[in-house]
Amino acid sequence: MINNRNTGPTPLPPAVLDAMAQQPLSHRSNVFREAFAGVTAQLARLVNAPDPALLLSCSGTGGLEAGMASIISAESRVLVLSAGSYGDLLARIASRFTPALDIMNFTAGGTFDLAALQAQLMLARYDAVLLTHSESSTGVYHPIASVIAVIRAHSDALVLVDVVSSLGAAPIDMAEWGADVLVGATQKALMAPAGMAVVYLSVRAQRCIEQSSVCRDYMHLRPWLEASRQRSVPYTPAVNVFQGVAVAAALIFAEGLPERYRRHQEASARCRAFFADRDRVCCFAAPQHAGHSITSLYLSDALSASAIKSRLEYEHHIVVSTGLGPLAERVIRIGHMGHFTLEEIDDALQATAQVIEKESGGYGD
């Protein structure tokens, strides 16, 4: 039995697998329309969004691109806050839409400097600000409410937040945050199959999209927004993925959001406590910014993340993720999102410690 502790796609509950194995619904049937309306309303409750979620048949990255295509034009001036690989991804996507792009880079493992952000906002007028909530490369949760409060004090920019790996793992309040666009995905903490992006829009963002002079057929949110108001989709969706998402959403609310968030927080706390004060490895994220979705472990130079990953898989049947970019060999990432038990987390921690000890020459094979 594989203990899948990677960073997504995450394990699926049996009921979700069963739903995906059913014959596909016609996306133009009344049954689908009713199910679609119910699921998108449930997903909106998850983040206190003003309107039902939009479900696009693509990855979270596709959702980010569609979101940016809908609020950024060639004349827009955009600010990106980055403290890791997924902040860098936001900048890379945004660069396709506008040359007027400013990037504030912050130290990986930490979060954004609010004083520096305030100073930057006083230097230029921005049309959009892009940032991540859960930086999956480092395991950090950024303090989005505080960040957006600074933005709102100095700018009327639209704010897009990547919540791909935090949606369903931690409390998110779109209204309280003051965010305009949230982009998530189904294959992380929502414990659903890969294949759909989940997008939420503020009323202000909806007005911007409706008034935009540029509209693409697919990777733009206007067709999806217009169809959503009719409890429908503009194009054929990934129907069997949707059927899995429908069951997953019901399971999330059956567990109860407070209990669900406590379970994710406890998993994160166990990871951090287990690797506190150990030689050759430490938790990458600063304690006050540690997220509940992923724990990133920073390895000593003598260790290889890919070697540890391979050994965990072949010797212990545990799958983890390595780091990204320049951190590929320096970081091991342990996912604790969606459908998991705390016992599975404990098993993964024990095995990881054993493999690190072996790789360090602590005892023989």
CSV table of C-alpha atoms in Angstrom, one decimal:
chain,number,residue,atom,x,y,z
A,1,MET,CA,0.0,0.0,0.0
A,2,ILE,CA,1.5,3.3,-1.0
A,3,ASN,CA,1.5,6.1,1.5
A,4,ASN,CA,1.3,9.1,-0.8
A,5,ARG,CA,2.7,12.1,0.9
A,6,ASN,CA,3.6,14.1,-2.2
A,7,THR,CA,2.3,17.5,-2.9
A,8,GLY,CA,-0.4,16.5,-5.4
A,9,PRO,CA,-2.3,14.9,-6.8
A,10,THR,CA,-3.2,13.6,-3.4
A,11,PRO,CA,-5.0,10.4,-2.4
A,12,LEU,CA,-8.7,10.1,-3.2
A,13,PRO,CA,-11.4,8.7,-0.9
A,14,PRO,CA,-13.1,5.5,-2.2
A,15,ALA,CA,-16.4,7.3,-2.7
A,16,VAL,CA,-14.7,9.8,-5.0
A,17,LEU,CA,-13.1,7.0,-7.0
A,18,ASP,CA,-16.5,5.3,-7.3
A,19,ALA,CA,-18.2,8.5,-8.5
A,20,MET,CA,-15.5,8.9,-11.2
A,21,ALA,CA,-16.1,5.3,-12.4
A,22,GLN,CA,-19.8,6.0,-13.2
A,23,GLN,CA,-21.0,6.8,-16.7
A,24,PRO,CA,-20.5,10.5,-17.5
A,25,LEU,CA,-23.4,12.8,-17.2
A,26,SER,CA,-24.4,14.9,-20.1
A,27,HIS,CA,-23.3,18.5,-19.3
A,28,ARG,CA,-26.5,19.8,-21.0
A,29,SER,CA,-28.8,17.6,-18.9
A,30,ASN,CA,-31.0,18.9,-16.0
A,31,VAL,CA,-29.3,16.4,-13.7
A,32,PHE,CA,-25.9,18.0,-14.4
A,33,ARG,CA,-27.2,21.5,-14.1
A,34,GLU,CA,-28.6,20.8,-10.7
A,35,ALA,CA,-25.5,19.1,-9.5
A,36,PHE,CA,-23.3,21.8,-10.9
A,37,ALA,CA,-25.3,24.5,-9.1
A,38,GLY,CA,-25.1,22.7,-5.9
A,39,VAL,CA,-21.3,21.9,-6.0
A,40,THR,CA,-20.3,25.4,-7.1
A,41,ALA,CA,-22.4,26.9,-4.3
A,42,GLN,CA,-20.7,24.5,-1.8
A,43,LEU,CA,-17.3,25.5,-3.0
A,44,ALA,CA,-18.3,29.2,-2.6
A,45,ARG,CA,-19.2,28.5,1.0
A,46,LEU,CA,-15.7,27.1,1.5
A,47,VAL,CA,-14.2,30.6,1.1
A,48,ASN,CA,-17.1,32.9,1.7
A,49,ALA,CA,-17.2,34.0,-1.9
A,50,PRO,CA,-20.0,36.3,-3.1
A,51,ASP,CA,-21.0,34.0,-6.0
A,52,PRO,CA,-20.7,30.3,-7.0
A,53,ALA,CA,-17.2,29.1,-8.0
A,54,LEU,CA,-16.2,28.8,-11.6
A,55,LEU,CA,-14.9,25.3,-12.6
A,56,LEU,CA,-12.5,25.3,-15.5
A,57,SER,CA,-11.3,22.0,-17.0
A,58,CYS,CA,-7.6,22.6,-16.6
A,59,SER,CA,-4.9,22.6,-14.0
A,60,GLY,CA,-4.4,25.2,-11.3
A,61,THR,CA,-1.9,26.8,-13.6
A,62,GLY,CA,-4.5,27.1,-16.3
A,63,GLY,CA,-6.8,28.8,-13.8
A,64,LEU,CA,-4.1,31.3,-13.0
A,65,GLU,CA,-3.5,32.0,-16.6
A,66,ALA,CA,-7.3,32.5,-17.3
A,67,GLY,CA,-7.6,34.7,-14.2
A,68,MET,CA,-4.7,36.9,-15.4
A,69,ALA,CA,-6.0,37.0,-19.0
A,70,SER,CA,-9.3,38.3,-17.6
A,71,ILE,CA,-7.9,41.2,-15.5
A,72,ILE,CA,-4.6,42.2,-17.2
A,73,SER,CA,-4.2,43.9,-20.5
A,74,ALA,CA,-1.1,45.0,-22.5
A,75,GLU,CA,-1.5,48.4,-20.9
A,76,SER,CA,-1.8,47.1,-17.3
A,77,ARG,CA,0.9,47.7,-14.7
A,78,VAL,CA,1.3,44.6,-12.5
A,79,LEU,CA,3.1,43.9,-9.2
A,80,VAL,CA,4.1,40.3,-8.3
A,81,LEU,CA,5.1,39.3,-4.7
A,82,SER,CA,7.3,36.2,-4.8
A,83,ALA,CA,9.0,34.2,-2.1
A,84,GLY,CA,9.4,30.9,-3.9
A,85,SER,CA,8.8,29.0,-7.1
A,86,TYR,CA,5.1,29.6,-7.3
A,87,GLY,CA,5.5,33.3,-6.9
A,88,ASP,CA,7.9,33.1,-9.7
A,89,LEU,CA,5.3,31.2,-11.7
A,90,LEU,CA,2.9,34.1,-11.3
A,91,ALA,CA,5.5,36.5,-12.6
A,92,ARG,CA,6.2,34.2,-15.6
A,93,ILE,CA,2.6,34.0,-16.6
A,94,ALA,CA,2.0,37.7,-16.1
A,95,SER,CA,4.9,38.5,-18.3
A,96,ARG,CA,3.0,37.0,-21.3
A,97,PHE,CA,0.3,39.7,-20.9
A,98,THR,CA,2.1,42.9,-20.1
A,99,PRO,CA,5.6,44.3,-20.3
A,100,ALA,CA,4.9,46.7,-17.3
A,101,LEU,CA,5.7,44.1,-14.7
A,102,ASP,CA,7.4,44.7,-11.3
A,103,ILE,CA,8.5,41.8,-9.2
A,104,MET,CA,9.3,42.0,-5.5
A,105,ASN,CA,11.4,39.0,-4.5
A,106,PHE,CA,11.6,37.9,-0.8
A,107,THR,CA,13.6,35.3,0.9
A,108,ALA,CA,12.4,31.7,0.4
A,109,GLY,CA,11.2,30.3,3.7
A,110,GLY,CA,9.9,33.6,4.9
A,111,THR,CA,7.1,35.9,3.9
A,112,PHE,CA,6.6,39.3,2.4
A,113,ASP,CA,8.0,42.5,4.0
A,114,LEU,CA,5.0,44.7,4.5
A,115,ALA,CA,7.0,47.9,4.9
A,116,ALA,CA,8.8,47.2,1.6
A,117,LEU,CA,5.5,46.5,0.0
A,118,GLN,CA,4.0,49.8,1.2
A,119,ALA,CA,7.1,51.7,-0.1
A,120,GLN,CA,6.7,50.0,-3.5
A,121,LEU,CA,3.0,50.8,-3.7
A,122,MET,CA,3.8,54.5,-3.1
A,123,LEU,CA,6.2,54.5,-6.1
A,124,ALA,CA,3.8,53.4,-8.8
A,125,ARG,CA,0.1,52.9,-9.6
A,126,TYR,CA,-0.8,49.2,-10.2
A,127,ASP,CA,-3.7,47.7,-11.9
A,128,ALA,CA,-3.2,44.2,-10.4
A,129,VAL,CA,-1.2,42.6,-7.6
A,130,LEU,CA,-0.5,38.9,-7.8
A,131,LEU,CA,0.6,36.7,-4.9
A,132,THR,CA,0.4,33.2,-3.4
A,133,HIS,CA,-1.3,32.1,-0.1
A,134,SER,CA,0.4,28.7,0.2
A,135,GLU,CA,3.9,28.8,-1.3
A,136,SER,CA,4.1,25.1,-2.1
A,137,SER,CA,7.9,25.1,-2.7
A,138,THR,CA,8.7,26.2,0.9
A,139,GLY,CA,5.6,25.3,3.0
A,140,VAL,CA,4.9,28.9,3.9
A,141,TYR,CA,1.4,30.4,4.4
A,142,HIS,CA,1.6,34.1,3.7
A,143,PRO,CA,-0.6,36.5,5.9
A,144,ILE,CA,-2.9,37.4,3.1
A,145,ALA,CA,-5.3,39.6,5.1
A,146,SER,CA,-2.4,41.7,6.3
A,147,VAL,CA,-0.9,42.0,2.9
A,148,ILE,CA,-4.1,43.0,1.2
A,149,ALA,CA,-4.8,45.5,3.9
A,150,VAL,CA,-1.5,47.2,3.0
A,151,ILE,CA,-2.4,47.1,-0.7
A,152,ARG,CA,-5.9,48.5,-0.1
A,153,ALA,CA,-4.4,51.4,1.9
A,154,HIS,CA,-2.3,52.5,-1.0
A,155,SER,CA,-3.8,51.1,-4.2
A,156,ASP,CA,-7.1,50.2,-5.9
A,157,ALA,CA,-5.4,47.3,-7.8
A,158,LEU,CA,-7.2,44.1,-8.3
A,159,VAL,CA,-5.7,41.4,-6.2
A,160,LEU,CA,-5.3,37.8,-7.4
A,161,VAL,CA,-4.3,35.1,-4.9
A,162,ASP,CA,-3.1,31.6,-5.7
A,163,VAL,CA,-4.8,29.3,-3.2
A,164,VAL,CA,-4.1,26.1,-5.1
A,165,SER,CA,-2.6,24.2,-2.1
A,166,SER,CA,-4.4,25.9,0.7
A,167,LEU,CA,-8.0,25.6,-0.6
A,168,GLY,CA,-9.7,23.0,1.7
A,169,ALA,CA,-6.7,22.8,4.1
A,170,ALA,CA,-7.0,26.1,6.0
A,171,PRO,CA,-9.6,28.9,6.6
A,172,ILE,CA,-10.0,31.2,3.7
A,173,ASP,CA,-12.4,34.2,3.8
A,174,MET,CA,-12.5,36.0,0.5
A,175,ALA,CA,-14.6,38.8,1.8
A,176,GLU,CA,-12.5,39.3,4.9
A,177,TRP,CA,-9.3,39.2,2.9
A,178,GLY,CA,-10.6,41.6,0.3
A,179,ALA,CA,-9.3,39.5,-2.6
A,180,ASP,CA,-10.7,39.9,-6.1
A,181,VAL,CA,-9.6,36.6,-7.7
A,182,LEU,CA,-8.8,33.3,-5.9
A,183,VAL,CA,-7.5,30.4,-7.9
A,184,GLY,CA,-7.5,26.9,-6.6
A,185,ALA,CA,-7.4,23.4,-8.0
A,186,THR,CA,-9.1,20.1,-7.3
A,187,GLN,CA,-6.2,17.7,-6.8
A,188,LYS,CA,-4.7,19.1,-3.5
A,189,ALA,CA,-6.6,19.6,-0.3
A,190,LEU,CA,-10.0,19.2,-2.0
A,191,MET,CA,-9.2,15.4,-2.2
A,192,ALA,CA,-10.6,15.3,-5.8
A,193,PRO,CA,-8.9,14.2,-9.0
A,194,ALA,CA,-6.7,16.5,-11.0
A,195,GLY,CA,-8.3,18.2,-13.9
A,196,MET,CA,-10.2,21.3,-12.7
A,197,ALA,CA,-9.3,24.8,-11.6
A,198,VAL,CA,-11.6,26.4,-9.0
A,199,VAL,CA,-11.9,30.2,-9.5
A,200,TYR,CA,-13.7,32.7,-7.3
A,201,LEU,CA,-14.4,36.4,-8.3
A,202,SER,CA,-15.3,39.4,-6.3
A,203,VAL,CA,-18.1,41.7,-7.6
A,204,ARG,CA,-15.4,44.2,-8.6
A,205,ALA,CA,-13.5,41.6,-10.6
A,206,GLN,CA,-16.7,40.5,-12.3
A,207,ARG,CA,-17.4,44.0,-13.4
A,208,CYS,CA,-13.8,44.3,-14.8
A,209,ILE,CA,-14.2,41.1,-16.7
A,210,GLU,CA,-17.5,42.1,-18.2
A,211,GLN,CA,-16.1,45.4,-19.3
A,212,SER,CA,-12.9,44.1,-20.7
A,213,SER,CA,-12.3,44.8,-24.4
A,214,VAL,CA,-10.3,41.6,-24.8
A,215,CYS,CA,-11.9,38.1,-24.5
A,216,ARG,CA,-10.6,34.8,-25.5
A,217,ASP,CA,-12.8,31.8,-26.1
A,218,TYR,CA,-11.5,29.4,-23.4
A,219,MET,CA,-8.6,30.8,-21.3
A,220,HIS,CA,-10.6,33.8,-20.2
A,221,LEU,CA,-13.2,33.9,-17.4
A,222,ARG,CA,-16.0,35.8,-19.2
A,223,PRO,CA,-17.5,32.8,-21.0
A,224,TRP,CA,-17.4,30.8,-17.7
A,225,LEU,CA,-18.9,33.6,-15.7
A,226,GLU,CA,-21.8,34.1,-18.1
A,227,ALA,CA,-22.5,30.4,-18.3
A,228,SER,CA,-22.3,30.0,-14.5
A,229,ARG,CA,-25.1,32.5,-14.1
A,230,GLN,CA,-27.2,30.1,-16.1
A,231,ARG,CA,-26.0,27.1,-13.9
A,232,SER,CA,-24.0,25.8,-16.8
A,233,VAL,CA,-20.6,25.7,-18.5
A,234,PRO,CA,-19.7,27.2,-21.9
A,235,TYR,CA,-17.9,24.1,-23.1
A,236,THR,CA,-17.7,20.4,-22.4
A,237,PRO,CA,-16.2,20.0,-18.9
A,238,ALA,CA,-14.2,17.1,-17.5
A,239,VAL,CA,-17.5,15.4,-16.5
A,240,ASN,CA,-16.1,12.5,-14.6
A,241,VAL,CA,-13.7,14.7,-12.7
A,242,PHE,CA,-16.7,16.9,-11.8
A,243,GLN,CA,-18.5,13.8,-10.5
A,244,GLY,CA,-15.6,13.2,-8.2
A,245,VAL,CA,-15.5,16.8,-7.1
A,246,ALA,CA,-19.2,16.7,-6.3
A,247,VAL,CA,-18.6,13.8,-3.9
A,248,ALA,CA,-15.4,15.3,-2.4
A,249,ALA,CA,-17.3,18.6,-1.7
A,250,ALA,CA,-20.0,16.7,0.2
A,251,LEU,CA,-17.4,14.8,2.2
A,252,ILE,CA,-15.6,18.0,3.2
A,253,PHE,CA,-18.7,19.5,4.7
A,254,ALA,CA,-19.7,16.2,6.3
A,255,GLU,CA,-16.4,16.2,8.1
A,256,GLY,CA,-17.0,19.8,9.2
A,257,LEU,CA,-14.7,22.7,8.3
A,258,PRO,CA,-13.4,23.3,11.9
A,259,GLU,CA,-12.5,19.6,12.4
A,260,ARG,CA,-11.0,19.5,8.9
A,261,TYR,CA,-8.8,22.5,9.5
A,262,ARG,CA,-7.7,21.1,12.9
A,263,ARG,CA,-6.6,17.9,11.3
A,264,HIS,CA,-4.5,19.7,8.8
A,265,GLN,CA,-3.0,22.0,11.5
A,266,GLU,CA,-2.2,19.0,13.6
A,267,ALA,CA,-0.4,17.2,10.8
A,268,SER,CA,1.7,20.3,10.2
A,269,ALA,CA,2.5,20.6,13.9
A,270,ARG,CA,3.5,16.9,14.1
A,271,CYS,CA,5.9,17.4,11.2
A,272,ARG,CA,7.5,20.4,12.8
A,273,ALA,CA,7.8,18.9,16.2
A,274,PHE,CA,9.3,15.7,14.8
A,275,PHE,CA,12.1,17.4,13.0
A,276,ALA,CA,12.8,20.1,15.6
A,277,ASP,CA,16.4,20.1,16.9
A,278,ARG,CA,17.6,17.4,14.5
A,279,ASP,CA,21.0,17.2,12.8
A,280,ARG,CA,21.2,17.4,9.0
A,281,VAL,CA,17.6,18.5,8.5
A,282,CYS,CA,15.3,21.4,9.6
A,283,CYS,CA,11.9,22.8,8.7
A,284,PHE,CA,12.3,25.3,5.9
A,285,ALA,CA,9.5,27.6,6.8
A,286,ALA,CA,9.8,30.0,9.7
A,287,PRO,CA,7.6,28.7,12.5
A,288,GLN,CA,5.3,31.7,12.5
A,289,HIS,CA,4.6,31.3,8.8
A,290,ALA,CA,4.4,27.5,8.6
A,291,GLY,CA,1.5,26.3,6.4
A,292,HIS,CA,-0.9,23.4,7.1
A,293,SER,CA,-0.7,21.9,3.6
A,294,ILE,CA,3.0,21.0,3.1
A,295,THR,CA,6.1,20.7,5.3
A,296,SER,CA,9.3,21.4,3.5
A,297,LEU,CA,12.5,20.0,5.1
A,298,TYR,CA,15.8,21.7,4.3
A,299,LEU,CA,18.7,19.2,4.0
A,300,SER,CA,22.3,19.5,4.8
A,301,ASP,CA,24.7,19.7,1.8
A,302,ALA,CA,25.8,16.1,2.4
A,303,LEU,CA,22.3,14.8,1.6
A,304,SER,CA,20.5,14.4,-1.7
A,305,ALA,CA,16.7,15.0,-1.9
A,306,SER,CA,16.3,12.8,-4.9
A,307,ALA,CA,18.2,9.9,-3.2
A,308,ILE,CA,16.0,10.2,-0.1
A,309,LYS,CA,12.8,10.3,-2.2
A,310,SER,CA,13.8,7.2,-4.1
A,311,ARG,CA,14.7,5.3,-1.0
A,312,LEU,CA,11.5,6.2,0.7
A,313,GLU,CA,9.5,5.0,-2.3
A,314,TYR,CA,11.4,1.7,-2.8
A,315,GLU,CA,12.1,0.7,0.8
A,316,HIS,CA,9.0,2.1,2.6
A,317,HIS,CA,6.4,2.6,-0.2
A,318,ILE,CA,6.1,6.3,0.8
A,319,VAL,CA,6.0,8.9,-1.9
A,320,VAL,CA,7.2,12.5,-1.1
A,321,SER,CA,8.2,15.4,-3.3
A,322,THR,CA,11.6,17.0,-3.7
A,323,GLY,CA,12.3,20.7,-3.9
A,324,LEU,CA,11.8,22.9,-7.0
A,325,GLY,CA,14.3,24.9,-9.1
A,326,PRO,CA,17.6,25.7,-7.2
A,327,LEU,CA,16.2,23.8,-4.1
A,328,ALA,CA,15.6,20.6,-6.0
A,329,GLU,CA,18.3,18.6,-4.1
A,330,ARG,CA,18.1,20.6,-0.9
A,331,VAL,CA,14.5,20.2,0.0
A,332,ILE,CA,12.1,17.3,0.7
A,333,ARG,CA,8.4,18.2,0.8
A,334,ILE,CA,5.9,16.2,2.7
A,335,GLY,CA,2.3,16.7,1.8
A,336,HIS,CA,-0.5,16.5,4.3
A,337,MET,CA,-3.6,17.6,2.4
A,338,GLY,CA,-7.1,16.3,1.9
A,339,HIS,CA,-7.7,12.6,2.5
A,340,PHE,CA,-5.1,11.4,5.1
A,341,THR,CA,-4.9,10.1,8.6
A,342,LEU,CA,-2.5,11.3,11.3
A,343,GLU,CA,-1.1,7.8,11.5
A,344,GLU,CA,-0.1,8.0,7.9
A,345,ILE,CA,1.8,11.2,8.6
A,346,ASP,CA,3.5,9.6,11.6
A,347,ASP,CA,4.6,6.6,9.5
A,348,ALA,CA,6.0,9.0,6.9
A,349,LEU,CA,8.0,11.0,9.5
A,350,GLN,CA,9.5,7.9,11.0
A,351,ALA,CA,10.5,6.5,7.6
A,352,THR,CA,11.9,9.8,6.5
A,353,ALA,CA,14.1,10.0,9.6
A,354,GLN,CA,15.3,6.5,9.1
A,355,VAL,CA,16.3,7.2,5.5
A,356,ILE,CA,18.0,10.4,6.4
A,357,GLU,CA,20.0,8.5,9.0
A,358,LYS,CA,21.0,5.8,6.5
A,359,GLU,CA,21.9,8.4,3.8
A,360,SER,CA,24.1,10.1,6.4
A,361,GLY,CA,25.9,6.9,7.2
A,362,GLY,CA,24.3,6.5,10.5
A,363,TYR,CA,23.9,2.7,10.1
A,364,GLY,CA,24.1,0.1,7.4
A,365,ASP,CA,21.7,-0.8,4.7
